[in-house]
């Protein structure tokens, strides 16, 4: 069963193979991948490129659904090509297929927008499955790659004392209450201040700690062992 993307709105429909561009500096690898994927009805290889700049041109010309991208290539490597493609073509998914599972390569490629990372010894049917997965919006990592990604993530409690000191005493009180699950009204009642004041403090806390929302704030406090129990 094939999947395609409806023109204009990015909707996935079940009526065509996934248009894929194969990018690798070795012609033998590109030809091998084309042959391997030829038996996979869900994937159609519509083009090839032998470097990152050529890959960007092919994406602009062919408007594929997925780019199967190597990392180490001349002219422009796969990591930088991934960044440029993901910046310019939001609908296109990039799936890294590399012989190199270096932690920094993995982390940087995913940071730049790659939707998955596989090694070149991955069987053809698994590559086809990964292409389907990223096309549908999932992230797909090959065996062992997930652990490398986790190893690159910062420890939530790292530098927590220094970050904690960025807060005023009142903000520290409020963050502790957030970690206990208290809402703005409950915090206001507990500290005998207005809800508007609480909201202002919460905004300041998020800004000072570079956090997105209350959930991240609560996790920060809990992981840092700064929350107090009721």
mmCIF file with all atom_site columns, C-alpha atoms in Angstrom:
data_model
loop_
_atom_site.group_PDB
_atom_site.id
_atom_site.type_symbol
_atom_site.label_atom_id
_atom_site.label_alt_id
_atom_site.label_comp_id
_atom_site.label_asym_id
_atom_site.label_entity_id
_atom_site.label_seq_id
_atom_site.pdbx_PDB_ins_code
_atom_site.Cartn_x
_atom_site.Cartn_y
_atom_site.Cartn_z
_atom_site.occupancy
_atom_site.B_iso_or_equiv
_atom_site.pdbx_formal_charge
_atom_site.auth_seq_id
_atom_site.auth_comp_id
_atom_site.auth_asym_id
_atom_site.auth_atom_id
_atom_site.pdbx_PDB_model_num
ATOM 1   C CA . UNK A 1 1   ? 0.000  0.000  0.000  1.00 0.00 ? 1   UNK A CA 1
ATOM 2   C CA . UNK A 1 2   ? 1.495  3.357  -1.023 1.00 0.00 ? 2   UNK A CA 1
ATOM 3   C CA . UNK A 1 3   ? 1.243  6.787  0.505  1.00 0.00 ? 3   UNK A CA 1
ATOM 4   C CA . UNK A 1 4   ? 1.302  10.154 -1.192 1.00 0.00 ? 4   UNK A CA 1
ATOM 5   C CA . UNK A 1 5   ? 0.945  13.777 -0.207 1.00 0.00 ? 5   UNK A CA 1
ATOM 6   C CA . UNK A 1 6   ? -2.003 15.723 -1.490 1.00 0.00 ? 6   UNK A CA 1
ATOM 7   C CA . UNK A 1 7   ? -1.027 18.938 -3.255 1.00 0.00 ? 7   UNK A CA 1
ATOM 8   C CA . UNK A 1 8   ? -1.067 22.015 -1.077 1.00 0.00 ? 8   UNK A CA 1
ATOM 9   C CA . UNK A 1 9   ? -2.129 20.774 2.333  1.00 0.00 ? 9   UNK A CA 1
ATOM 10  C CA . UNK A 1 10  ? 0.365  17.994 3.129  1.00 0.00 ? 10  UNK A CA 1
ATOM 11  C CA . UNK A 1 11  ? -2.414 15.423 3.618  1.00 0.00 ? 11  UNK A CA 1
ATOM 12  C CA . UNK A 1 12  ? -1.265 11.810 3.346  1.00 0.00 ? 12  UNK A CA 1
ATOM 13  C CA . UNK A 1 13  ? -3.356 9.699  1.007  1.00 0.00 ? 13  UNK A CA 1
ATOM 14  C CA . UNK A 1 14  ? -3.121 6.026  0.143  1.00 0.00 ? 14  UNK A CA 1
ATOM 15  C CA . UNK A 1 15  ? -2.851 6.174  -3.646 1.00 0.00 ? 15  UNK A CA 1
ATOM 16  C CA . UNK A 1 16  ? 0.773  6.388  -4.685 1.00 0.00 ? 16  UNK A CA 1
ATOM 17  C CA . UNK A 1 17  ? 4.290  5.394  -3.748 1.00 0.00 ? 17  UNK A CA 1
ATOM 18  C CA . UNK A 1 18  ? 6.415  7.724  -1.643 1.00 0.00 ? 18  UNK A CA 1
ATOM 19  C CA . UNK A 1 19  ? 8.576  9.812  -3.966 1.00 0.00 ? 19  UNK A CA 1
ATOM 20  C CA . UNK A 1 20  ? 12.153 9.473  -2.751 1.00 0.00 ? 20  UNK A CA 1
ATOM 21  C CA . UNK A 1 21  ? 15.492 11.026 -3.718 1.00 0.00 ? 21  UNK A CA 1
ATOM 22  C CA . UNK A 1 22  ? 18.642 9.046  -2.903 1.00 0.00 ? 22  UNK A CA 1
ATOM 23  C CA . UNK A 1 23  ? 21.710 11.113 -1.989 1.00 0.00 ? 23  UNK A CA 1
ATOM 24  C CA . UNK A 1 24  ? 25.172 9.518  -1.788 1.00 0.00 ? 24  UNK A CA 1
ATOM 25  C CA . UNK A 1 25  ? 28.532 10.439 -3.286 1.00 0.00 ? 25  UNK A CA 1
ATOM 26  C CA . UNK A 1 26  ? 29.141 6.844  -4.414 1.00 0.00 ? 26  UNK A CA 1
ATOM 27  C CA . UNK A 1 27  ? 27.299 5.879  -7.589 1.00 0.00 ? 27  UNK A CA 1
ATOM 28  C CA . UNK A 1 28  ? 27.462 2.210  -6.637 1.00 0.00 ? 28  UNK A CA 1
ATOM 29  C CA . UNK A 1 29  ? 25.605 2.918  -3.372 1.00 0.00 ? 29  UNK A CA 1
ATOM 30  C CA . UNK A 1 30  ? 22.930 4.965  -5.138 1.00 0.00 ? 30  UNK A CA 1
ATOM 31  C CA . UNK A 1 31  ? 22.384 2.268  -7.729 1.00 0.00 ? 31  UNK A CA 1
ATOM 32  C CA . UNK A 1 32  ? 22.307 -0.415 -5.051 1.00 0.00 ? 32  UNK A CA 1
ATOM 33  C CA . UNK A 1 33  ? 19.681 1.463  -3.042 1.00 0.00 ? 33  UNK A CA 1
ATOM 34  C CA . UNK A 1 34  ? 17.600 2.055  -6.163 1.00 0.00 ? 34  UNK A CA 1
ATOM 35  C CA . UNK A 1 35  ? 17.666 -1.663 -6.956 1.00 0.00 ? 35  UNK A CA 1
ATOM 36  C CA . UNK A 1 36  ? 16.907 -2.685 -3.371 1.00 0.00 ? 36  UNK A CA 1
ATOM 37  C CA . UNK A 1 37  ? 13.982 -0.291 -3.116 1.00 0.00 ? 37  UNK A CA 1
ATOM 38  C CA . UNK A 1 38  ? 12.612 -1.251 -6.526 1.00 0.00 ? 38  UNK A CA 1
ATOM 39  C CA . UNK A 1 39  ? 10.948 -4.276 -4.921 1.00 0.00 ? 39  UNK A CA 1
ATOM 40  C CA . UNK A 1 40  ? 9.271  -2.118 -2.279 1.00 0.00 ? 40  UNK A CA 1
ATOM 41  C CA . UNK A 1 41  ? 5.911  -1.019 -3.707 1.00 0.00 ? 41  UNK A CA 1
ATOM 42  C CA . UNK A 1 42  ? 5.533  1.787  -1.181 1.00 0.00 ? 42  UNK A CA 1
ATOM 43  C CA . UNK A 1 43  ? 8.656  3.621  -2.396 1.00 0.00 ? 43  UNK A CA 1
ATOM 44  C CA . UNK A 1 44  ? 9.506  5.161  -5.765 1.00 0.00 ? 44  UNK A CA 1
ATOM 45  C CA . UNK A 1 45  ? 13.036 6.494  -6.297 1.00 0.00 ? 45  UNK A CA 1
ATOM 46  C CA . UNK A 1 46  ? 12.506 9.555  -8.481 1.00 0.00 ? 46  UNK A CA 1
ATOM 47  C CA . UNK A 1 47  ? 16.028 10.967 -8.452 1.00 0.00 ? 47  UNK A CA 1
ATOM 48  C CA . UNK A 1 48  ? 19.613 10.784 -7.248 1.00 0.00 ? 48  UNK A CA 1
ATOM 49  C CA . UNK A 1 49  ? 22.259 13.267 -6.098 1.00 0.00 ? 49  UNK A CA 1
ATOM 50  C CA . UNK A 1 50  ? 25.945 12.856 -5.331 1.00 0.00 ? 50  UNK A CA 1
ATOM 51  C CA . UNK A 1 51  ? 26.465 15.798 -2.954 1.00 0.00 ? 51  UNK A CA 1
ATOM 52  C CA . UNK A 1 52  ? 24.528 18.138 -0.706 1.00 0.00 ? 52  UNK A CA 1
ATOM 53  C CA . UNK A 1 53  ? 24.209 21.005 -3.164 1.00 0.00 ? 53  UNK A CA 1
ATOM 54  C CA . UNK A 1 54  ? 22.953 18.668 -5.871 1.00 0.00 ? 54  UNK A CA 1
ATOM 55  C CA . UNK A 1 55  ? 20.493 17.222 -3.350 1.00 0.00 ? 55  UNK A CA 1
ATOM 56  C CA . UNK A 1 56  ? 19.008 20.662 -2.673 1.00 0.00 ? 56  UNK A CA 1
ATOM 57  C CA . UNK A 1 57  ? 18.648 21.277 -6.426 1.00 0.00 ? 57  UNK A CA 1
ATOM 58  C CA . UNK A 1 58  ? 16.983 17.890 -6.909 1.00 0.00 ? 58  UNK A CA 1
ATOM 59  C CA . UNK A 1 59  ? 14.542 18.569 -4.070 1.00 0.00 ? 59  UNK A CA 1
ATOM 60  C CA . UNK A 1 60  ? 13.602 21.906 -5.632 1.00 0.00 ? 60  UNK A CA 1
ATOM 61  C CA . UNK A 1 61  ? 13.176 20.302 -9.052 1.00 0.00 ? 61  UNK A CA 1
ATOM 62  C CA . UNK A 1 62  ? 11.438 17.049 -8.121 1.00 0.00 ? 62  UNK A CA 1
ATOM 63  C CA . UNK A 1 63  ? 9.553  17.996 -4.924 1.00 0.00 ? 63  UNK A CA 1
ATOM 64  C CA . UNK A 1 64  ? 9.997  14.523 -3.367 1.00 0.00 ? 64  UNK A CA 1
ATOM 65  C CA . UNK A 1 65  ? 8.323  13.304 -0.199 1.00 0.00 ? 65  UNK A CA 1
ATOM 66  C CA . UNK A 1 66  ? 11.497 11.900 1.385  1.00 0.00 ? 66  UNK A CA 1
ATOM 67  C CA . UNK A 1 67  ? 15.239 12.384 0.911  1.00 0.00 ? 67  UNK A CA 1
ATOM 68  C CA . UNK A 1 68  ? 17.490 9.453  1.801  1.00 0.00 ? 68  UNK A CA 1
ATOM 69  C CA . UNK A 1 69  ? 20.632 11.358 2.798  1.00 0.00 ? 69  UNK A CA 1
ATOM 70  C CA . UNK A 1 70  ? 24.249 10.286 3.284  1.00 0.00 ? 70  UNK A CA 1
ATOM 71  C CA . UNK A 1 71  ? 26.417 12.278 5.711  1.00 0.00 ? 71  UNK A CA 1
ATOM 72  C CA . UNK A 1 72  ? 29.994 12.447 4.409  1.00 0.00 ? 72  UNK A CA 1
ATOM 73  C CA . UNK A 1 73  ? 29.988 13.918 0.890  1.00 0.00 ? 73  UNK A CA 1
ATOM 74  C CA . UNK A 1 74  ? 32.087 16.455 -1.029 1.00 0.00 ? 74  UNK A CA 1
ATOM 75  C CA . UNK A 1 75  ? 30.972 20.026 -1.839 1.00 0.00 ? 75  UNK A CA 1
ATOM 76  C CA . UNK A 1 76  ? 28.330 20.045 0.913  1.00 0.00 ? 76  UNK A CA 1
ATOM 77  C CA . UNK A 1 77  ? 27.924 17.343 3.561  1.00 0.00 ? 77  UNK A CA 1
ATOM 78  C CA . UNK A 1 78  ? 24.650 15.704 4.474  1.00 0.00 ? 78  UNK A CA 1
ATOM 79  C CA . UNK A 1 79  ? 24.244 17.472 7.808  1.00 0.00 ? 79  UNK A CA 1
ATOM 80  C CA . UNK A 1 80  ? 24.351 20.953 6.272  1.00 0.00 ? 80  UNK A CA 1
ATOM 81  C CA . UNK A 1 81  ? 22.249 19.813 3.302  1.00 0.00 ? 81  UNK A CA 1
ATOM 82  C CA . UNK A 1 82  ? 19.675 18.514 5.772  1.00 0.00 ? 82  UNK A CA 1
ATOM 83  C CA . UNK A 1 83  ? 19.549 21.877 7.514  1.00 0.00 ? 83  UNK A CA 1
ATOM 84  C CA . UNK A 1 84  ? 19.009 23.765 4.258  1.00 0.00 ? 84  UNK A CA 1
ATOM 85  C CA . UNK A 1 85  ? 16.392 21.361 2.944  1.00 0.00 ? 85  UNK A CA 1
ATOM 86  C CA . UNK A 1 86  ? 14.442 21.365 6.199  1.00 0.00 ? 86  UNK A CA 1
ATOM 87  C CA . UNK A 1 87  ? 14.565 25.172 6.314  1.00 0.00 ? 87  UNK A CA 1
ATOM 88  C CA . UNK A 1 88  ? 13.382 25.633 2.727  1.00 0.00 ? 88  UNK A CA 1
ATOM 89  C CA . UNK A 1 89  ? 11.078 22.679 2.120  1.00 0.00 ? 89  UNK A CA 1
ATOM 90  C CA . UNK A 1 90  ? 8.946  22.062 5.200  1.00 0.00 ? 90  UNK A CA 1
ATOM 91  C CA . UNK A 1 91  ? 6.963  19.207 3.629  1.00 0.00 ? 91  UNK A CA 1
ATOM 92  C CA . UNK A 1 92  ? 10.049 17.174 2.657  1.00 0.00 ? 92  UNK A CA 1
ATOM 93  C CA . UNK A 1 93  ? 11.298 14.636 5.204  1.00 0.00 ? 93  UNK A CA 1
ATOM 94  C CA . UNK A 1 94  ? 15.017 13.836 5.439  1.00 0.00 ? 94  UNK A CA 1
ATOM 95  C CA . UNK A 1 95  ? 16.054 10.336 6.505  1.00 0.00 ? 95  UNK A CA 1
ATOM 96  C CA . UNK A 1 96  ? 19.782 9.950  7.158  1.00 0.00 ? 96  UNK A CA 1
ATOM 97  C CA . UNK A 1 97  ? 21.364 6.746  5.848  1.00 0.00 ? 97  UNK A CA 1
ATOM 98  C CA . UNK A 1 98  ? 25.028 6.684  6.808  1.00 0.00 ? 98  UNK A CA 1
ATOM 99  C CA . UNK A 1 99  ? 27.873 4.337  7.623  1.00 0.00 ? 99  UNK A CA 1
ATOM 100 C CA . UNK A 1 100 ? 28.817 6.695  10.462 1.00 0.00 ? 100 UNK A CA 1
ATOM 101 C CA . UNK A 1 101 ? 26.908 6.589  13.768 1.00 0.00 ? 101 UNK A CA 1
ATOM 102 C CA . UNK A 1 102 ? 29.066 9.224  15.471 1.00 0.00 ? 102 UNK A CA 1
ATOM 103 C CA . UNK A 1 103 ? 27.062 10.753 18.328 1.00 0.00 ? 103 UNK A CA 1
ATOM 104 C CA . UNK A 1 104 ? 27.722 14.318 17.196 1.00 0.00 ? 104 UNK A CA 1
ATOM 105 C CA . UNK A 1 105 ? 26.636 13.580 13.615 1.00 0.00 ? 105 UNK A CA 1
ATOM 106 C CA . UNK A 1 106 ? 23.437 11.953 14.870 1.00 0.00 ? 106 UNK A CA 1
ATOM 107 C CA . UNK A 1 107 ? 22.593 14.765 17.268 1.00 0.00 ? 107 UNK A CA 1
ATOM 108 C CA . UNK A 1 108 ? 23.377 17.525 14.782 1.00 0.00 ? 108 UNK A CA 1
ATOM 109 C CA . UNK A 1 109 ? 21.403 15.946 11.935 1.00 0.00 ? 109 UNK A CA 1
ATOM 110 C CA . UNK A 1 110 ? 18.339 15.542 14.161 1.00 0.00 ? 110 UNK A CA 1
ATOM 111 C CA . UNK A 1 111 ? 18.795 19.045 15.544 1.00 0.00 ? 111 UNK A CA 1
ATOM 112 C CA . UNK A 1 112 ? 18.757 20.384 11.983 1.00 0.00 ? 112 UNK A CA 1
ATOM 113 C CA . UNK A 1 113 ? 15.478 18.658 11.193 1.00 0.00 ? 113 UNK A CA 1
ATOM 114 C CA . UNK A 1 114 ? 16.237 15.107 10.056 1.00 0.00 ? 114 UNK A CA 1
ATOM 115 C CA . UNK A 1 115 ? 13.271 12.834 10.746 1.00 0.00 ? 115 UNK A CA 1
ATOM 116 C CA . UNK A 1 116 ? 15.333 9.695  11.196 1.00 0.00 ? 116 UNK A CA 1
ATOM 117 C CA . UNK A 1 117 ? 18.771 8.111  11.191 1.00 0.00 ? 117 UNK A CA 1
ATOM 118 C CA . UNK A 1 118 ? 19.724 4.652  9.888  1.00 0.00 ? 118 UNK A CA 1
ATOM 119 C CA . UNK A 1 119 ? 22.978 2.852  9.218  1.00 0.00 ? 119 UNK A CA 1
ATOM 120 C CA . UNK A 1 120 ? 23.806 1.566  5.744  1.00 0.00 ? 120 UNK A CA 1
ATOM 121 C CA . UNK A 1 121 ? 23.711 -2.060 6.841  1.00 0.00 ? 121 UNK A CA 1
ATOM 122 C CA . UNK A 1 122 ? 19.955 -1.721 7.418  1.00 0.00 ? 122 UNK A CA 1
ATOM 123 C CA . UNK A 1 123 ? 17.948 -4.249 5.331  1.00 0.00 ? 123 UNK A CA 1
ATOM 124 C CA . UNK A 1 124 ? 15.941 -2.859 2.409  1.00 0.00 ? 124 UNK A CA 1
ATOM 125 C CA . UNK A 1 125 ? 12.557 -3.695 3.920  1.00 0.00 ? 125 UNK A CA 1
ATOM 126 C CA . UNK A 1 126 ? 13.485 -1.806 7.102  1.00 0.00 ? 126 UNK A CA 1
ATOM 127 C CA . UNK A 1 127 ? 14.627 1.200  5.065  1.00 0.00 ? 127 UNK A CA 1
ATOM 128 C CA . UNK A 1 128 ? 11.281 1.124  3.241  1.00 0.00 ? 128 UNK A CA 1
ATOM 129 C CA . UNK A 1 129 ? 9.463  0.930  6.582  1.00 0.00 ? 129 UNK A CA 1
ATOM 130 C CA . UNK A 1 130 ? 11.473 3.904  7.890  1.00 0.00 ? 130 UNK A CA 1
ATOM 131 C CA . UNK A 1 131 ? 10.652 5.912  4.762  1.00 0.00 ? 131 UNK A CA 1
ATOM 132 C CA . UNK A 1 132 ? 6.950  5.266  5.376  1.00 0.00 ? 132 UNK A CA 1
ATOM 133 C CA . UNK A 1 133 ? 7.294  6.205  9.038  1.00 0.00 ? 133 UNK A CA 1
ATOM 134 C CA . UNK A 1 134 ? 9.013  9.560  8.475  1.00 0.00 ? 134 UNK A CA 1
ATOM 135 C CA . UNK A 1 135 ? 6.649  10.358 5.604  1.00 0.00 ? 135 UNK A CA 1
ATOM 136 C CA . UNK A 1 136 ? 3.730  9.957  7.988  1.00 0.00 ? 136 UNK A CA 1
ATOM 137 C CA . UNK A 1 137 ? 5.359  12.292 10.503 1.00 0.00 ? 137 UNK A CA 1
ATOM 138 C CA . UNK A 1 138 ? 7.087  9.854  12.851 1.00 0.00 ? 138 UNK A CA 1
ATOM 139 C CA . UNK A 1 139 ? 10.734 9.909  13.857 1.00 0.00 ? 139 UNK A CA 1
ATOM 140 C CA . UNK A 1 140 ? 12.596 6.687  13.077 1.00 0.00 ? 140 UNK A CA 1
ATOM 141 C CA . UNK A 1 141 ? 15.949 5.721  14.586 1.00 0.00 ? 141 UNK A CA 1
ATOM 142 C CA . UNK A 1 142 ? 17.896 2.576  13.807 1.00 0.00 ? 142 UNK A CA 1
ATOM 143 C CA . UNK A 1 143 ? 19.030 0.108  16.498 1.00 0.00 ? 143 UNK A CA 1
ATOM 144 C CA . UNK A 1 144 ? 21.471 1.723  18.907 1.00 0.00 ? 144 UNK A CA 1
ATOM 145 C CA . UNK A 1 145 ? 20.914 5.233  17.518 1.00 0.00 ? 145 UNK A CA 1
ATOM 146 C CA . UNK A 1 146 ? 18.374 6.115  20.209 1.00 0.00 ? 146 UNK A CA 1
ATOM 147 C CA . UNK A 1 147 ? 20.924 5.535  22.962 1.00 0.00 ? 147 UNK A CA 1
ATOM 148 C CA . UNK A 1 148 ? 23.362 7.870  21.194 1.00 0.00 ? 148 UNK A CA 1
ATOM 149 C CA . UNK A 1 149 ? 20.687 10.557 21.019 1.00 0.00 ? 149 UNK A CA 1
ATOM 150 C CA . UNK A 1 150 ? 19.924 10.183 24.720 1.00 0.00 ? 150 UNK A CA 1
ATOM 151 C CA . UNK A 1 151 ? 23.636 10.384 25.516 1.00 0.00 ? 151 UNK A CA 1
ATOM 152 C CA . UNK A 1 152 ? 23.733 13.799 23.845 1.00 0.00 ? 152 UNK A CA 1
ATOM 153 C CA . UNK A 1 153 ? 20.840 15.191 25.882 1.00 0.00 ? 153 UNK A CA 1
ATOM 154 C CA . UNK A 1 154 ? 21.830 17.465 28.760 1.00 0.00 ? 154 UNK A CA 1
ATOM 155 C CA . UNK A 1 155 ? 21.163 16.255 32.283 1.00 0.00 ? 155 UNK A CA 1
ATOM 156 C CA . UNK A 1 156 ? 18.048 18.126 33.485 1.00 0.00 ? 156 UNK A CA 1
ATOM 157 C CA . UNK A 1 157 ? 19.676 18.706 36.845 1.00 0.00 ? 157 UNK A CA 1
ATOM 158 C CA . UNK A 1 158 ? 22.961 19.918 35.356 1.00 0.00 ? 158 UNK A CA 1
ATOM 159 C CA . UNK A 1 159 ? 23.788 23.408 36.575 1.00 0.00 ? 159 UNK A CA 1
ATOM 160 C CA . UNK A 1 160 ? 20.446 23.459 38.413 1.00 0.00 ? 160 UNK A CA 1
ATOM 161 C CA . UNK A 1 161 ? 21.844 25.299 41.466 1.00 0.00 ? 161 UNK A CA 1
ATOM 162 C CA . UNK A 1 162 ? 23.172 28.085 39.242 1.00 0.00 ? 162 UNK A CA 1
ATOM 163 C CA . UNK A 1 163 ? 19.866 28.326 37.368 1.00 0.00 ? 163 UNK A CA 1
ATOM 164 C CA . UNK A 1 164 ? 17.948 28.263 40.665 1.00 0.00 ? 164 UNK A CA 1
ATOM 165 C CA . UNK A 1 165 ? 19.956 31.293 41.841 1.00 0.00 ? 165 UNK A CA 1
ATOM 166 C CA . UNK A 1 166 ? 18.635 33.272 38.871 1.00 0.00 ? 166 UNK A CA 1
ATOM 167 C CA . UNK A 1 167 ? 15.249 33.354 40.593 1.00 0.00 ? 167 UNK A CA 1
ATOM 168 C CA . UNK A 1 168 ? 14.161 35.754 43.309 1.00 0.00 ? 168 UNK A CA 1
ATOM 169 C CA . UNK A 1 169 ? 13.107 34.239 46.665 1.00 0.00 ? 169 UNK A CA 1
ATOM 170 C CA . UNK A 1 170 ? 9.438  34.779 45.737 1.00 0.00 ? 170 UNK A CA 1
ATOM 171 C CA . UNK A 1 171 ? 9.927  33.086 42.368 1.00 0.00 ? 171 UNK A CA 1
ATOM 172 C CA . UNK A 1 172 ? 11.595 30.149 44.104 1.00 0.00 ? 172 UNK A CA 1
ATOM 173 C CA . UNK A 1 173 ? 8.539  29.814 46.370 1.00 0.00 ? 173 UNK A CA 1
ATOM 174 C CA . UNK A 1 174 ? 6.204  29.885 43.383 1.00 0.00 ? 174 UNK A CA 1
ATOM 175 C CA . UNK A 1 175 ? 8.275  27.349 41.425 1.00 0.00 ? 175 UNK A CA 1
ATOM 176 C CA . UNK A 1 176 ? 8.148  24.953 44.380 1.00 0.00 ? 176 UNK A CA 1
ATOM 177 C CA . UNK A 1 177 ? 4.357  25.288 44.477 1.00 0.00 ? 177 UNK A CA 1
ATOM 178 C CA . UNK A 1 178 ? 4.109  24.760 40.705 1.00 0.00 ? 178 UNK A CA 1
ATOM 179 C CA . UNK A 1 179 ? 6.084  21.537 41.119 1.00 0.00 ? 179 UNK A CA 1
ATOM 180 C CA . UNK A 1 180 ? 3.546  20.433 43.734 1.00 0.00 ? 180 UNK A CA 1
ATOM 181 C CA . UNK A 1 181 ? 0.771  20.908 41.166 1.00 0.00 ? 181 UNK A CA 1
ATOM 182 C CA . UNK A 1 182 ? -0.712 24.169 42.481 1.00 0.00 ? 182 UNK A CA 1
ATOM 183 C CA . UNK A 1 183 ? -2.520 26.410 39.984 1.00 0.00 ? 183 UNK A CA 1
ATOM 184 C CA . UNK A 1 184 ? -2.309 30.203 39.949 1.00 0.00 ? 184 UNK A CA 1
ATOM 185 C CA . UNK A 1 185 ? -5.338 30.689 42.213 1.00 0.00 ? 185 UNK A CA 1
ATOM 186 C CA . UNK A 1 186 ? -4.016 28.229 44.784 1.00 0.00 ? 186 UNK A CA 1
ATOM 187 C CA . UNK A 1 187 ? -0.594 29.854 44.712 1.00 0.00 ? 187 UNK A CA 1
ATOM 188 C CA . UNK A 1 188 ? -2.171 33.297 45.156 1.00 0.00 ? 188 UNK A CA 1
ATOM 189 C CA . UNK A 1 189 ? -4.158 32.108 48.167 1.00 0.00 ? 189 UNK A CA 1
ATOM 190 C CA . UNK A 1 190 ? -1.164 30.339 49.668 1.00 0.00 ? 190 UNK A CA 1
ATOM 191 C CA . UNK A 1 191 ? 1.115  33.381 49.376 1.00 0.00 ? 191 UNK A CA 1
ATOM 192 C CA . UNK A 1 192 ? -1.578 36.031 49.940 1.00 0.00 ? 192 UNK A CA 1
ATOM 193 C CA . UNK A 1 193 ? -0.932 37.777 46.624 1.00 0.00 ? 193 UNK A CA 1
ATOM 194 C CA . UNK A 1 194 ? -3.108 38.405 43.569 1.00 0.00 ? 194 UNK A CA 1
ATOM 195 C CA . UNK A 1 195 ? -3.461 35.948 40.668 1.00 0.00 ? 195 UNK A CA 1
ATOM 196 C CA . UNK A 1 196 ? -2.134 38.628 38.322 1.00 0.00 ? 196 UNK A CA 1
ATOM 197 C CA . UNK A 1 197 ? 1.018  38.858 40.421 1.00 0.00 ? 197 UNK A CA 1
ATOM 198 C CA . UNK A 1 198 ? 1.376  35.091 40.278 1.00 0.00 ? 198 UNK A CA 1
ATOM 199 C CA . UNK A 1 199 ? 1.043  35.155 36.484 1.00 0.00 ? 199 UNK A CA 1
ATOM 200 C CA . UNK A 1 200 ? 3.744  37.797 36.248 1.00 0.00 ? 200 UNK A CA 1
ATOM 201 C CA . UNK A 1 201 ? 6.058  35.740 38.444 1.00 0.00 ? 201 UNK A CA 1
ATOM 202 C CA . UNK A 1 202 ? 5.411  32.591 36.384 1.00 0.00 ? 202 UNK A CA 1
ATOM 203 C CA . UNK A 1 203 ? 6.264  34.465 33.171 1.00 0.00 ? 203 UNK A CA 1
ATOM 204 C CA . UNK A 1 204 ? 9.463  35.705 34.779 1.00 0.00 ? 204 UNK A CA 1
ATOM 205 C CA . UNK A 1 205 ? 10.381 32.184 35.955 1.00 0.00 ? 205 UNK A CA 1
ATOM 206 C CA . UNK A 1 206 ? 9.924  30.749 32.459 1.00 0.00 ? 206 UNK A CA 1
ATOM 207 C CA . UNK A 1 207 ? 11.987 33.537 30.940 1.00 0.00 ? 207 UNK A CA 1
ATOM 208 C CA . UNK A 1 208 ? 14.833 33.328 33.472 1.00 0.00 ? 208 UNK A CA 1
ATOM 209 C CA . UNK A 1 209 ? 15.100 29.537 33.178 1.00 0.00 ? 209 UNK A CA 1
ATOM 210 C CA . UNK A 1 210 ? 14.510 29.490 29.400 1.00 0.00 ? 210 UNK A CA 1
ATOM 211 C CA . UNK A 1 211 ? 11.550 27.121 29.758 1.00 0.00 ? 211 UNK A CA 1
ATOM 212 C CA . UNK A 1 212 ? 8.511  26.800 27.518 1.00 0.00 ? 212 UNK A CA 1
ATOM 213 C CA . UNK A 1 213 ? 5.673  26.253 29.987 1.00 0.00 ? 213 UNK A CA 1
ATOM 214 C CA . UNK A 1 214 ? 4.626  25.301 33.544 1.00 0.00 ? 214 UNK A CA 1
ATOM 215 C CA . UNK A 1 215 ? 5.127  21.623 32.815 1.00 0.00 ? 215 UNK A CA 1
ATOM 216 C CA . UNK A 1 216 ? 8.790  22.176 31.986 1.00 0.00 ? 216 UNK A CA 1
ATOM 217 C CA . UNK A 1 217 ? 9.109  24.332 35.095 1.00 0.00 ? 217 UNK A CA 1
ATOM 218 C CA . UNK A 1 218 ? 7.659  21.572 37.274 1.00 0.00 ? 218 UNK A CA 1
ATOM 219 C CA . UNK A 1 219 ? 9.977  18.993 35.700 1.00 0.00 ? 219 UNK A CA 1
ATOM 220 C CA . UNK A 1 220 ? 12.960 21.275 36.243 1.00 0.00 ? 220 UNK A CA 1
ATOM 221 C CA . UNK A 1 221 ? 12.089 21.703 39.905 1.00 0.00 ? 221 UNK A CA 1
ATOM 222 C CA . UNK A 1 222 ? 11.383 18.015 40.459 1.00 0.00 ? 222 UNK A CA 1
ATOM 223 C CA . UNK A 1 223 ? 14.491 16.776 38.666 1.00 0.00 ? 223 UNK A CA 1
ATOM 224 C CA . UNK A 1 224 ? 16.574 19.293 40.529 1.00 0.00 ? 224 UNK A CA 1
ATOM 225 C CA . UNK A 1 225 ? 15.145 18.072 43.838 1.00 0.00 ? 225 UNK A CA 1
ATOM 226 C CA . UNK A 1 226 ? 14.094 21.612 44.622 1.00 0.00 ? 226 UNK A CA 1
ATOM 227 C CA . UNK A 1 227 ? 10.390 20.937 45.064 1.00 0.00 ? 227 UNK A CA 1
ATOM 228 C CA . UNK A 1 228 ? 9.125  20.496 48.572 1.00 0.00 ? 228 UNK A CA 1
ATOM 229 C CA . UNK A 1 229 ? 6.420  18.110 49.621 1.00 0.00 ? 229 UNK A CA 1
ATOM 230 C CA . UNK A 1 230 ? 3.096  19.247 51.060 1.00 0.00 ? 230 UNK A CA 1
#
